[in-house]
Amino acid sequence: MTRPPVPPSGHRTSDPYAQLLEERIVVLGTRIDETAVNHVTAQLMYLEHRAPDRDISVYVNSPGGPFHAMSALHDALTYVTCGVETVCLGRAEGTAALLLAAGTPGKRYVLPGSRLVLRQPALPEPVEGSASDLAIRARELARIRARTEELLARYTGRPADRVRADLERDLVLDAQAAVDYGLADRIVPHHRGARTTTGAR
């Protein structure tokens, strides 16, 4: 994913990402990695600087990615002073579902065809090394798992033991199930009138 250019004030550009940025819309449409996180974070901070009292919309269509990358973007979403509206169009799997849920309460949306998947964290590479190295990785994975459960419980309002049980295997949710679970607040059938649509919890 390349970073959308930011056009000078008053200058029109044919780049759709730059035009969306002018409308305070940020798109996370790739796997969540350091490059994607840096680009999205830069856009969030740019928009906050321009108008700290106006909401930012983050559109999510992502298969997820490493927890540490998601954690950095999660911190950026909660760091900016603007309200952050999150919208799932397509899919939000694994850590991407966490980012969707981290949007401003009441402003977390899913489109009707959305597919969300909750899954337990896993190490991104084959586990090799000495016994002490493996023990370190095991502790880190346990820490990530605990943090994932904590965030999901916080954003969905579900008991920690229920979240822990749900993460034992992939939990696939359609749009209504995502709202029922607490990952989103509403189903948005179309862009116009999004804040008055049905499906609120």
mmCIF file with all atom_site columns, C-alpha atoms in Angstrom:
data_model
loop_
_atom_site.group_PDB
_atom_site.id
_atom_site.type_symbol
_atom_site.label_atom_id
_atom_site.label_alt_id
_atom_site.label_comp_id
_atom_site.label_asym_id
_atom_site.label_entity_id
_atom_site.label_seq_id
_atom_site.pdbx_PDB_ins_code
_atom_site.Cartn_x
_atom_site.Cartn_y
_atom_site.Cartn_z
_atom_site.occupancy
_atom_site.B_iso_or_equiv
_atom_site.pdbx_formal_charge
_atom_site.auth_seq_id
_atom_site.auth_comp_id
_atom_site.auth_asym_id
_atom_site.auth_atom_id
_atom_site.pdbx_PDB_model_num
ATOM 1   C CA . MET A 1 1   ? 0.000   0.000   0.000  1.00 0.00 ? 1   MET A CA 1
ATOM 2   C CA . THR A 1 2   ? 1.430   3.371   -0.980 1.00 0.00 ? 2   THR A CA 1
ATOM 3   C CA . ARG A 1 3   ? 0.805   6.486   1.027  1.00 0.00 ? 3   ARG A CA 1
ATOM 4   C CA . PRO A 1 4   ? -1.799  8.750   -0.630 1.00 0.00 ? 4   PRO A CA 1
ATOM 5   C CA . PRO A 1 5   ? -0.292  12.114  -1.529 1.00 0.00 ? 5   PRO A CA 1
ATOM 6   C CA . VAL A 1 6   ? -1.658  15.065  0.390  1.00 0.00 ? 6   VAL A CA 1
ATOM 7   C CA . PRO A 1 7   ? -2.679  17.782  -2.078 1.00 0.00 ? 7   PRO A CA 1
ATOM 8   C CA . PRO A 1 8   ? -1.946  21.414  -1.248 1.00 0.00 ? 8   PRO A CA 1
ATOM 9   C CA . SER A 1 9   ? -4.877  23.388  0.093  1.00 0.00 ? 9   SER A CA 1
ATOM 10  C CA . GLY A 1 10  ? -7.296  24.259  -2.684 1.00 0.00 ? 10  GLY A CA 1
ATOM 11  C CA . HIS A 1 11  ? -5.629  21.926  -5.202 1.00 0.00 ? 11  HIS A CA 1
ATOM 12  C CA . ARG A 1 12  ? -7.694  19.180  -6.806 1.00 0.00 ? 12  ARG A CA 1
ATOM 13  C CA . THR A 1 13  ? -6.142  15.836  -7.586 1.00 0.00 ? 13  THR A CA 1
ATOM 14  C CA . SER A 1 14  ? -7.326  12.817  -9.552 1.00 0.00 ? 14  SER A CA 1
ATOM 15  C CA . ASP A 1 15  ? -5.846  10.433  -6.968 1.00 0.00 ? 15  ASP A CA 1
ATOM 16  C CA . PRO A 1 16  ? -8.864  8.818   -5.244 1.00 0.00 ? 16  PRO A CA 1
ATOM 17  C CA . TYR A 1 17  ? -6.995  8.203   -1.982 1.00 0.00 ? 17  TYR A CA 1
ATOM 18  C CA . ALA A 1 18  ? -5.964  11.842  -1.756 1.00 0.00 ? 18  ALA A CA 1
ATOM 19  C CA . GLN A 1 19  ? -9.537  12.914  -2.431 1.00 0.00 ? 19  GLN A CA 1
ATOM 20  C CA . LEU A 1 20  ? -10.789 10.593  0.294  1.00 0.00 ? 20  LEU A CA 1
ATOM 21  C CA . LEU A 1 21  ? -8.205  12.044  2.677  1.00 0.00 ? 21  LEU A CA 1
ATOM 22  C CA . GLU A 1 22  ? -9.574  15.521  1.939  1.00 0.00 ? 22  GLU A CA 1
ATOM 23  C CA . GLU A 1 23  ? -12.959 14.171  3.076  1.00 0.00 ? 23  GLU A CA 1
ATOM 24  C CA . ARG A 1 24  ? -11.295 12.811  6.251  1.00 0.00 ? 24  ARG A CA 1
ATOM 25  C CA . ILE A 1 25  ? -11.586 9.198   5.105  1.00 0.00 ? 25  ILE A CA 1
ATOM 26  C CA . VAL A 1 26  ? -8.702  6.779   5.670  1.00 0.00 ? 26  VAL A CA 1
ATOM 27  C CA . VAL A 1 27  ? -8.651  3.338   4.055  1.00 0.00 ? 27  VAL A CA 1
ATOM 28  C CA . LEU A 1 28  ? -7.012  0.293   5.629  1.00 0.00 ? 28  LEU A CA 1
ATOM 29  C CA . GLY A 1 29  ? -7.310  -2.122  2.723  1.00 0.00 ? 29  GLY A CA 1
ATOM 30  C CA . THR A 1 30  ? -4.279  -4.347  3.159  1.00 0.00 ? 30  THR A CA 1
ATOM 31  C CA . ARG A 1 31  ? -2.733  -6.743  5.608  1.00 0.00 ? 31  ARG A CA 1
ATOM 32  C CA . ILE A 1 32  ? -1.780  -4.972  8.831  1.00 0.00 ? 32  ILE A CA 1
ATOM 33  C CA . ASP A 1 33  ? 1.998   -4.622  8.852  1.00 0.00 ? 33  ASP A CA 1
ATOM 34  C CA . GLU A 1 34  ? 4.499   -1.901  9.752  1.00 0.00 ? 34  GLU A CA 1
ATOM 35  C CA . THR A 1 35  ? 4.167   -0.176  6.379  1.00 0.00 ? 35  THR A CA 1
ATOM 36  C CA . ALA A 1 36  ? 0.380   -0.040  6.489  1.00 0.00 ? 36  ALA A CA 1
ATOM 37  C CA . VAL A 1 37  ? 0.434   1.082   10.116 1.00 0.00 ? 37  VAL A CA 1
ATOM 38  C CA . ASN A 1 38  ? 2.894   3.906   9.444  1.00 0.00 ? 38  ASN A CA 1
ATOM 39  C CA . HIS A 1 39  ? 0.846   5.177   6.511  1.00 0.00 ? 39  HIS A CA 1
ATOM 40  C CA . VAL A 1 40  ? -2.484  5.071   8.324  1.00 0.00 ? 40  VAL A CA 1
ATOM 41  C CA . THR A 1 41  ? -0.982  6.620   11.474 1.00 0.00 ? 41  THR A CA 1
ATOM 42  C CA . ALA A 1 42  ? 0.521   9.469   9.451  1.00 0.00 ? 42  ALA A CA 1
ATOM 43  C CA . GLN A 1 43  ? -2.870  10.172  7.889  1.00 0.00 ? 43  GLN A CA 1
ATOM 44  C CA . LEU A 1 44  ? -4.629  10.107  11.265 1.00 0.00 ? 44  LEU A CA 1
ATOM 45  C CA . MET A 1 45  ? -2.162  12.572  12.752 1.00 0.00 ? 45  MET A CA 1
ATOM 46  C CA . TYR A 1 46  ? -2.342  14.815  9.690  1.00 0.00 ? 46  TYR A CA 1
ATOM 47  C CA . LEU A 1 47  ? -6.143  14.956  9.888  1.00 0.00 ? 47  LEU A CA 1
ATOM 48  C CA . GLU A 1 48  ? -6.070  15.553  13.632 1.00 0.00 ? 48  GLU A CA 1
ATOM 49  C CA . HIS A 1 49  ? -3.685  18.466  13.118 1.00 0.00 ? 49  HIS A CA 1
ATOM 50  C CA . ARG A 1 50  ? -5.915  19.981  10.442 1.00 0.00 ? 50  ARG A CA 1
ATOM 51  C CA . ALA A 1 51  ? -9.157  19.750  12.432 1.00 0.00 ? 51  ALA A CA 1
ATOM 52  C CA . PRO A 1 52  ? -8.914  18.191  15.910 1.00 0.00 ? 52  PRO A CA 1
ATOM 53  C CA . ASP A 1 53  ? -12.643 18.631  16.521 1.00 0.00 ? 53  ASP A CA 1
ATOM 54  C CA . ARG A 1 54  ? -13.845 16.747  13.395 1.00 0.00 ? 54  ARG A CA 1
ATOM 55  C CA . ASP A 1 55  ? -14.363 13.013  13.137 1.00 0.00 ? 55  ASP A CA 1
ATOM 56  C CA . ILE A 1 56  ? -12.167 10.748  11.031 1.00 0.00 ? 56  ILE A CA 1
ATOM 57  C CA . SER A 1 57  ? -13.613 7.751   9.176  1.00 0.00 ? 57  SER A CA 1
ATOM 58  C CA . VAL A 1 58  ? -11.463 4.612   8.900  1.00 0.00 ? 58  VAL A CA 1
ATOM 59  C CA . TYR A 1 59  ? -12.664 2.048   6.372  1.00 0.00 ? 59  TYR A CA 1
ATOM 60  C CA . VAL A 1 60  ? -11.406 -1.474  7.099  1.00 0.00 ? 60  VAL A CA 1
ATOM 61  C CA . ASN A 1 61  ? -11.052 -4.331  4.610  1.00 0.00 ? 61  ASN A CA 1
ATOM 62  C CA . SER A 1 62  ? -8.173  -6.391  5.967  1.00 0.00 ? 62  SER A CA 1
ATOM 63  C CA . PRO A 1 63  ? -7.159  -9.978  6.731  1.00 0.00 ? 63  PRO A CA 1
ATOM 64  C CA . GLY A 1 64  ? -5.424  -8.774  9.890  1.00 0.00 ? 64  GLY A CA 1
ATOM 65  C CA . GLY A 1 65  ? -1.755  -9.142  10.713 1.00 0.00 ? 65  GLY A CA 1
ATOM 66  C CA . PRO A 1 66  ? 0.773   -9.331  13.554 1.00 0.00 ? 66  PRO A CA 1
ATOM 67  C CA . PHE A 1 67  ? -0.396  -8.196  16.972 1.00 0.00 ? 67  PHE A CA 1
ATOM 68  C CA . HIS A 1 68  ? 2.497   -5.772  17.476 1.00 0.00 ? 68  HIS A CA 1
ATOM 69  C CA . ALA A 1 69  ? 1.592   -3.921  14.258 1.00 0.00 ? 69  ALA A CA 1
ATOM 70  C CA . MET A 1 70  ? -2.085  -3.805  15.197 1.00 0.00 ? 70  MET A CA 1
ATOM 71  C CA . SER A 1 71  ? -1.166  -2.578  18.680 1.00 0.00 ? 71  SER A CA 1
ATOM 72  C CA . ALA A 1 72  ? 0.687   0.416   17.259 1.00 0.00 ? 72  ALA A CA 1
ATOM 73  C CA . LEU A 1 73  ? -2.283  1.392   15.099 1.00 0.00 ? 73  LEU A CA 1
ATOM 74  C CA . HIS A 1 74  ? -4.693  0.774   17.979 1.00 0.00 ? 74  HIS A CA 1
ATOM 75  C CA . ASP A 1 75  ? -2.689  3.215   20.083 1.00 0.00 ? 75  ASP A CA 1
ATOM 76  C CA . ALA A 1 76  ? -2.825  5.786   17.273 1.00 0.00 ? 76  ALA A CA 1
ATOM 77  C CA . LEU A 1 77  ? -6.612  5.405   16.964 1.00 0.00 ? 77  LEU A CA 1
ATOM 78  C CA . THR A 1 78  ? -7.068  6.007   20.674 1.00 0.00 ? 78  THR A CA 1
ATOM 79  C CA . TYR A 1 79  ? -4.379  8.720   20.842 1.00 0.00 ? 79  TYR A CA 1
ATOM 80  C CA . VAL A 1 80  ? -5.907  11.213  18.406 1.00 0.00 ? 80  VAL A CA 1
ATOM 81  C CA . THR A 1 81  ? -8.355  13.673  19.904 1.00 0.00 ? 81  THR A CA 1
ATOM 82  C CA . CYS A 1 82  ? -10.805 13.270  17.011 1.00 0.00 ? 82  CYS A CA 1
ATOM 83  C CA . GLY A 1 83  ? -13.681 10.864  17.132 1.00 0.00 ? 83  GLY A CA 1
ATOM 84  C CA . VAL A 1 84  ? -12.864 7.842   14.942 1.00 0.00 ? 84  VAL A CA 1
ATOM 85  C CA . GLU A 1 85  ? -15.679 6.237   12.976 1.00 0.00 ? 85  GLU A CA 1
ATOM 86  C CA . THR A 1 86  ? -14.777 2.704   11.871 1.00 0.00 ? 86  THR A CA 1
ATOM 87  C CA . VAL A 1 87  ? -16.506 0.981   8.957  1.00 0.00 ? 87  VAL A CA 1
ATOM 88  C CA . CYS A 1 88  ? -16.028 -2.603  7.793  1.00 0.00 ? 88  CYS A CA 1
ATOM 89  C CA . LEU A 1 89  ? -16.572 -3.120  4.093  1.00 0.00 ? 89  LEU A CA 1
ATOM 90  C CA . GLY A 1 90  ? -15.520 -6.582  3.055  1.00 0.00 ? 90  GLY A CA 1
ATOM 91  C CA . ARG A 1 91  ? -13.676 -8.304  5.872  1.00 0.00 ? 91  ARG A CA 1
ATOM 92  C CA . ALA A 1 92  ? -12.040 -7.636  9.207  1.00 0.00 ? 92  ALA A CA 1
ATOM 93  C CA . GLU A 1 93  ? -10.229 -10.717 10.410 1.00 0.00 ? 93  GLU A CA 1
ATOM 94  C CA . GLY A 1 94  ? -8.135  -11.308 13.507 1.00 0.00 ? 94  GLY A CA 1
ATOM 95  C CA . THR A 1 95  ? -6.422  -8.101  14.582 1.00 0.00 ? 95  THR A CA 1
ATOM 96  C CA . ALA A 1 96  ? -8.422  -6.090  12.014 1.00 0.00 ? 96  ALA A CA 1
ATOM 97  C CA . ALA A 1 97  ? -11.619 -6.955  13.893 1.00 0.00 ? 97  ALA A CA 1
ATOM 98  C CA . LEU A 1 98  ? -10.026 -5.527  17.033 1.00 0.00 ? 98  LEU A CA 1
ATOM 99  C CA . LEU A 1 99  ? -9.301  -2.257  15.248 1.00 0.00 ? 99  LEU A CA 1
ATOM 100 C CA . LEU A 1 100 ? -12.888 -2.032  14.031 1.00 0.00 ? 100 LEU A CA 1
ATOM 101 C CA . ALA A 1 101 ? -14.130 -2.537  17.595 1.00 0.00 ? 101 ALA A CA 1
ATOM 102 C CA . ALA A 1 102 ? -11.761 0.169   18.880 1.00 0.00 ? 102 ALA A CA 1
ATOM 103 C CA . GLY A 1 103 ? -13.651 2.929   17.066 1.00 0.00 ? 103 GLY A CA 1
ATOM 104 C CA . THR A 1 104 ? -15.576 5.597   18.937 1.00 0.00 ? 104 THR A CA 1
ATOM 105 C CA . PRO A 1 105 ? -18.588 3.984   20.680 1.00 0.00 ? 105 PRO A CA 1
ATOM 106 C CA . GLY A 1 106 ? -21.741 4.469   18.629 1.00 0.00 ? 106 GLY A CA 1
ATOM 107 C CA . LYS A 1 107 ? -19.701 5.057   15.460 1.00 0.00 ? 107 LYS A CA 1
ATOM 108 C CA . ARG A 1 108 ? -18.600 1.514   14.610 1.00 0.00 ? 108 ARG A CA 1
ATOM 109 C CA . TYR A 1 109 ? -20.324 0.283   11.458 1.00 0.00 ? 109 TYR A CA 1
ATOM 110 C CA . VAL A 1 110 ? -20.452 -2.810  9.248  1.00 0.00 ? 110 VAL A CA 1
ATOM 111 C CA . LEU A 1 111 ? -21.798 -3.102  5.726  1.00 0.00 ? 111 LEU A CA 1
ATOM 112 C CA . PRO A 1 112 ? -24.334 -5.885  5.113  1.00 0.00 ? 112 PRO A CA 1
ATOM 113 C CA . GLY A 1 113 ? -21.858 -8.179  3.348  1.00 0.00 ? 113 GLY A CA 1
ATOM 114 C CA . SER A 1 114 ? -19.135 -7.845  5.964  1.00 0.00 ? 114 SER A CA 1
ATOM 115 C CA . ARG A 1 115 ? -17.289 -10.881 7.321  1.00 0.00 ? 115 ARG A CA 1
ATOM 116 C CA . LEU A 1 116 ? -15.518 -10.658 10.651 1.00 0.00 ? 116 LEU A CA 1
ATOM 117 C CA . VAL A 1 117 ? -13.357 -13.353 12.190 1.00 0.00 ? 117 VAL A CA 1
ATOM 118 C CA . LEU A 1 118 ? -12.091 -13.569 15.754 1.00 0.00 ? 118 LEU A CA 1
ATOM 119 C CA . ARG A 1 119 ? -9.052  -15.808 16.137 1.00 0.00 ? 119 ARG A CA 1
ATOM 120 C CA . GLN A 1 120 ? -6.430  -16.460 18.756 1.00 0.00 ? 120 GLN A CA 1
ATOM 121 C CA . PRO A 1 121 ? -2.961  -14.975 18.246 1.00 0.00 ? 121 PRO A CA 1
ATOM 122 C CA . ALA A 1 122 ? -0.231  -17.159 16.776 1.00 0.00 ? 122 ALA A CA 1
ATOM 123 C CA . LEU A 1 123 ? 3.483   -16.740 16.255 1.00 0.00 ? 123 LEU A CA 1
ATOM 124 C CA . PRO A 1 124 ? 4.156   -15.451 12.711 1.00 0.00 ? 124 PRO A CA 1
ATOM 125 C CA . GLU A 1 125 ? 7.097   -17.760 12.014 1.00 0.00 ? 125 GLU A CA 1
ATOM 126 C CA . PRO A 1 126 ? 8.076   -21.397 12.692 1.00 0.00 ? 126 PRO A CA 1
ATOM 127 C CA . VAL A 1 127 ? 9.063   -21.906 16.316 1.00 0.00 ? 127 VAL A CA 1
ATOM 128 C CA . GLU A 1 128 ? 12.734  -22.862 16.489 1.00 0.00 ? 128 GLU A CA 1
ATOM 129 C CA . GLY A 1 129 ? 15.642  -22.277 18.836 1.00 0.00 ? 129 GLY A CA 1
ATOM 130 C CA . SER A 1 130 ? 16.926  -23.233 22.244 1.00 0.00 ? 130 SER A CA 1
ATOM 131 C CA . ALA A 1 131 ? 14.707  -24.201 25.154 1.00 0.00 ? 131 ALA A CA 1
ATOM 132 C CA . SER A 1 132 ? 15.177  -20.763 26.728 1.00 0.00 ? 132 SER A CA 1
ATOM 133 C CA . ASP A 1 133 ? 14.254  -19.049 23.438 1.00 0.00 ? 133 ASP A CA 1
ATOM 134 C CA . LEU A 1 134 ? 11.115  -21.163 23.148 1.00 0.00 ? 134 LEU A CA 1
ATOM 135 C CA . ALA A 1 135 ? 10.158  -20.302 26.725 1.00 0.00 ? 135 ALA A CA 1
ATOM 136 C CA . ILE A 1 136 ? 10.512  -16.591 25.944 1.00 0.00 ? 136 ILE A CA 1
ATOM 137 C CA . ARG A 1 137 ? 8.307   -16.933 22.879 1.00 0.00 ? 137 ARG A CA 1
ATOM 138 C CA . ALA A 1 138 ? 5.731   -18.894 24.831 1.00 0.00 ? 138 ALA A CA 1
ATOM 139 C CA . ARG A 1 139 ? 5.544   -16.138 27.465 1.00 0.00 ? 139 ARG A CA 1
ATOM 140 C CA . GLU A 1 140 ? 5.203   -13.501 24.770 1.00 0.00 ? 140 GLU A CA 1
ATOM 141 C CA . LEU A 1 141 ? 2.413   -15.420 23.063 1.00 0.00 ? 141 LEU A CA 1
ATOM 142 C CA . ALA A 1 142 ? 0.617   -15.766 26.403 1.00 0.00 ? 142 ALA A CA 1
ATOM 143 C CA . ARG A 1 143 ? 0.966   -12.003 26.950 1.00 0.00 ? 143 ARG A CA 1
ATOM 144 C CA . ILE A 1 144 ? -0.457  -11.259 23.504 1.00 0.00 ? 144 ILE A CA 1
ATOM 145 C CA . ARG A 1 145 ? -3.329  -13.672 24.070 1.00 0.00 ? 145 ARG A CA 1
ATOM 146 C CA . ALA A 1 146 ? -4.163  -12.014 27.401 1.00 0.00 ? 146 ALA A CA 1
ATOM 147 C CA . ARG A 1 147 ? -4.014  -8.543  25.847 1.00 0.00 ? 147 ARG A CA 1
ATOM 148 C CA . THR A 1 148 ? -6.264  -9.633  22.963 1.00 0.00 ? 148 THR A CA 1
ATOM 149 C CA . GLU A 1 149 ? -8.822  -10.998 25.410 1.00 0.00 ? 149 GLU A CA 1
ATOM 150 C CA . GLU A 1 150 ? -8.631  -7.804  27.469 1.00 0.00 ? 150 GLU A CA 1
ATOM 151 C CA . LEU A 1 151 ? -9.270  -5.561  24.457 1.00 0.00 ? 151 LEU A CA 1
ATOM 152 C CA . LEU A 1 152 ? -12.124 -7.690  23.132 1.00 0.00 ? 152 LEU A CA 1
ATOM 153 C CA . ALA A 1 153 ? -13.804 -7.777  26.527 1.00 0.00 ? 153 ALA A CA 1
ATOM 154 C CA . ARG A 1 154 ? -13.421 -3.999  26.853 1.00 0.00 ? 154 ARG A CA 1
ATOM 155 C CA . TYR A 1 155 ? -14.833 -3.136  23.429 1.00 0.00 ? 155 TYR A CA 1
ATOM 156 C CA . THR A 1 156 ? -17.617 -5.717  23.277 1.00 0.00 ? 156 THR A CA 1
ATOM 157 C CA . GLY A 1 157 ? -18.722 -5.663  26.898 1.00 0.00 ? 157 GLY A CA 1
ATOM 158 C CA . ARG A 1 158 ? -18.545 -9.461  27.063 1.00 0.00 ? 158 ARG A CA 1
ATOM 159 C CA . PRO A 1 159 ? -17.192 -11.351 30.088 1.00 0.00 ? 159 PRO A CA 1
ATOM 160 C CA . ALA A 1 160 ? -13.510 -12.222 29.879 1.00 0.00 ? 160 ALA A CA 1
ATOM 161 C CA . ASP A 1 161 ? -14.181 -15.958 30.246 1.00 0.00 ? 161 ASP A CA 1
ATOM 162 C CA . ARG A 1 162 ? -16.638 -15.863 27.323 1.00 0.00 ? 162 ARG A CA 1
ATOM 163 C CA . VAL A 1 163 ? -14.092 -14.076 25.144 1.00 0.00 ? 163 VAL A CA 1
ATOM 164 C CA . ARG A 1 164 ? -11.422 -16.569 26.170 1.00 0.00 ? 164 ARG A CA 1
ATOM 165 C CA . ALA A 1 165 ? -13.635 -19.479 25.157 1.00 0.00 ? 165 ALA A CA 1
ATOM 166 C CA . ASP A 1 166 ? -14.573 -17.841 21.842 1.00 0.00 ? 166 ASP A CA 1
ATOM 167 C CA . LEU A 1 167 ? -10.904 -17.466 20.905 1.00 0.00 ? 167 LEU A CA 1
ATOM 168 C CA . GLU A 1 168 ? -10.219 -21.178 21.212 1.00 0.00 ? 168 GLU A CA 1
ATOM 169 C CA . ARG A 1 169 ? -11.143 -21.518 17.533 1.00 0.00 ? 169 ARG A CA 1
ATOM 170 C CA . ASP A 1 170 ? -11.977 -19.162 14.679 1.00 0.00 ? 170 ASP A CA 1
ATOM 171 C CA . LEU A 1 171 ? -15.311 -17.426 15.263 1.00 0.00 ? 171 LEU A CA 1
ATOM 172 C CA . VAL A 1 172 ? -16.793 -16.263 11.949 1.00 0.00 ? 172 VAL A CA 1
ATOM 173 C CA . LEU A 1 173 ? -19.429 -13.527 12.154 1.00 0.00 ? 173 LEU A CA 1
ATOM 174 C CA . ASP A 1 174 ? -21.628 -11.934 9.535  1.00 0.00 ? 174 ASP A CA 1
ATOM 175 C CA . ALA A 1 175 ? -22.744 -8.317  9.849  1.00 0.00 ? 175 ALA A CA 1
ATOM 176 C CA . GLN A 1 176 ? -25.649 -8.927  12.238 1.00 0.00 ? 176 GLN A CA 1
ATOM 177 C CA . ALA A 1 177 ? -23.631 -11.350 14.342 1.00 0.00 ? 177 ALA A CA 1
ATOM 178 C CA . ALA A 1 178 ? -20.845 -8.757  14.614 1.00 0.00 ? 178 ALA A CA 1
ATOM 179 C CA . VAL A 1 179 ? -23.339 -6.217  15.940 1.00 0.00 ? 179 VAL A CA 1
ATOM 180 C CA . ASP A 1 180 ? -24.822 -8.767  18.326 1.00 0.00 ? 180 ASP A CA 1
ATOM 181 C CA . TYR A 1 181 ? -21.347 -9.674  19.585 1.00 0.00 ? 181 TYR A CA 1
ATOM 182 C CA . GLY A 1 182 ? -20.489 -6.027  20.243 1.00 0.00 ? 182 GLY A CA 1
ATOM 183 C CA . LEU A 1 183 ? -17.758 -5.538  17.638 1.00 0.00 ? 183 LEU A CA 1
ATOM 184 C CA . ALA A 1 184 ? -19.897 -2.955  15.837 1.00 0.00 ? 184 ALA A CA 1
ATOM 185 C CA . ASP A 1 185 ? -22.847 -0.741  16.653 1.00 0.00 ? 185 ASP A CA 1
ATOM 186 C CA . ARG A 1 186 ? -24.880 -0.724  13.444 1.00 0.00 ? 186 ARG A CA 1
ATOM 187 C CA . ILE A 1 187 ? -25.307 -2.276  10.023 1.00 0.00 ? 187 ILE A CA 1
ATOM 188 C CA . VAL A 1 188 ? -25.075 0.410   7.344  1.00 0.00 ? 188 VAL A CA 1
ATOM 189 C CA . PRO A 1 189 ? -26.955 -0.526  4.141  1.00 0.00 ? 189 PRO A CA 1
ATOM 190 C CA . HIS A 1 190 ? -25.667 2.540   2.278  1.00 0.00 ? 190 HIS A CA 1
ATOM 191 C CA . HIS A 1 191 ? -23.481 5.574   2.894  1.00 0.00 ? 191 HIS A CA 1
ATOM 192 C CA . ARG A 1 192 ? -26.253 8.148   3.036  1.00 0.00 ? 192 ARG A CA 1
ATOM 193 C CA . GLY A 1 193 ? -28.030 8.308   6.369  1.00 0.00 ? 193 GLY A CA 1
ATOM 194 C CA . ALA A 1 194 ? -25.563 5.948   8.041  1.00 0.00 ? 194 ALA A CA 1
ATOM 195 C CA . ARG A 1 195 ? -26.199 7.366   11.491 1.00 0.00 ? 195 ARG A CA 1
ATOM 196 C CA . THR A 1 196 ? -29.926 6.624   11.355 1.00 0.00 ? 196 THR A CA 1
ATOM 197 C CA . THR A 1 197 ? -29.806 3.020   10.136 1.00 0.00 ? 197 THR A CA 1
ATOM 198 C CA . THR A 1 198 ? -31.126 -0.005  11.955 1.00 0.00 ? 198 THR A CA 1
ATOM 199 C CA . GLY A 1 199 ? -29.179 -2.683  13.721 1.00 0.00 ? 199 GLY A CA 1
ATOM 200 C CA . ALA A 1 200 ? -28.073 -0.792  16.810 1.00 0.00 ? 200 ALA A CA 1
ATOM 201 C CA . ARG A 1 201 ? -27.445 -2.849  19.857 1.00 0.00 ? 201 ARG A CA 1
#
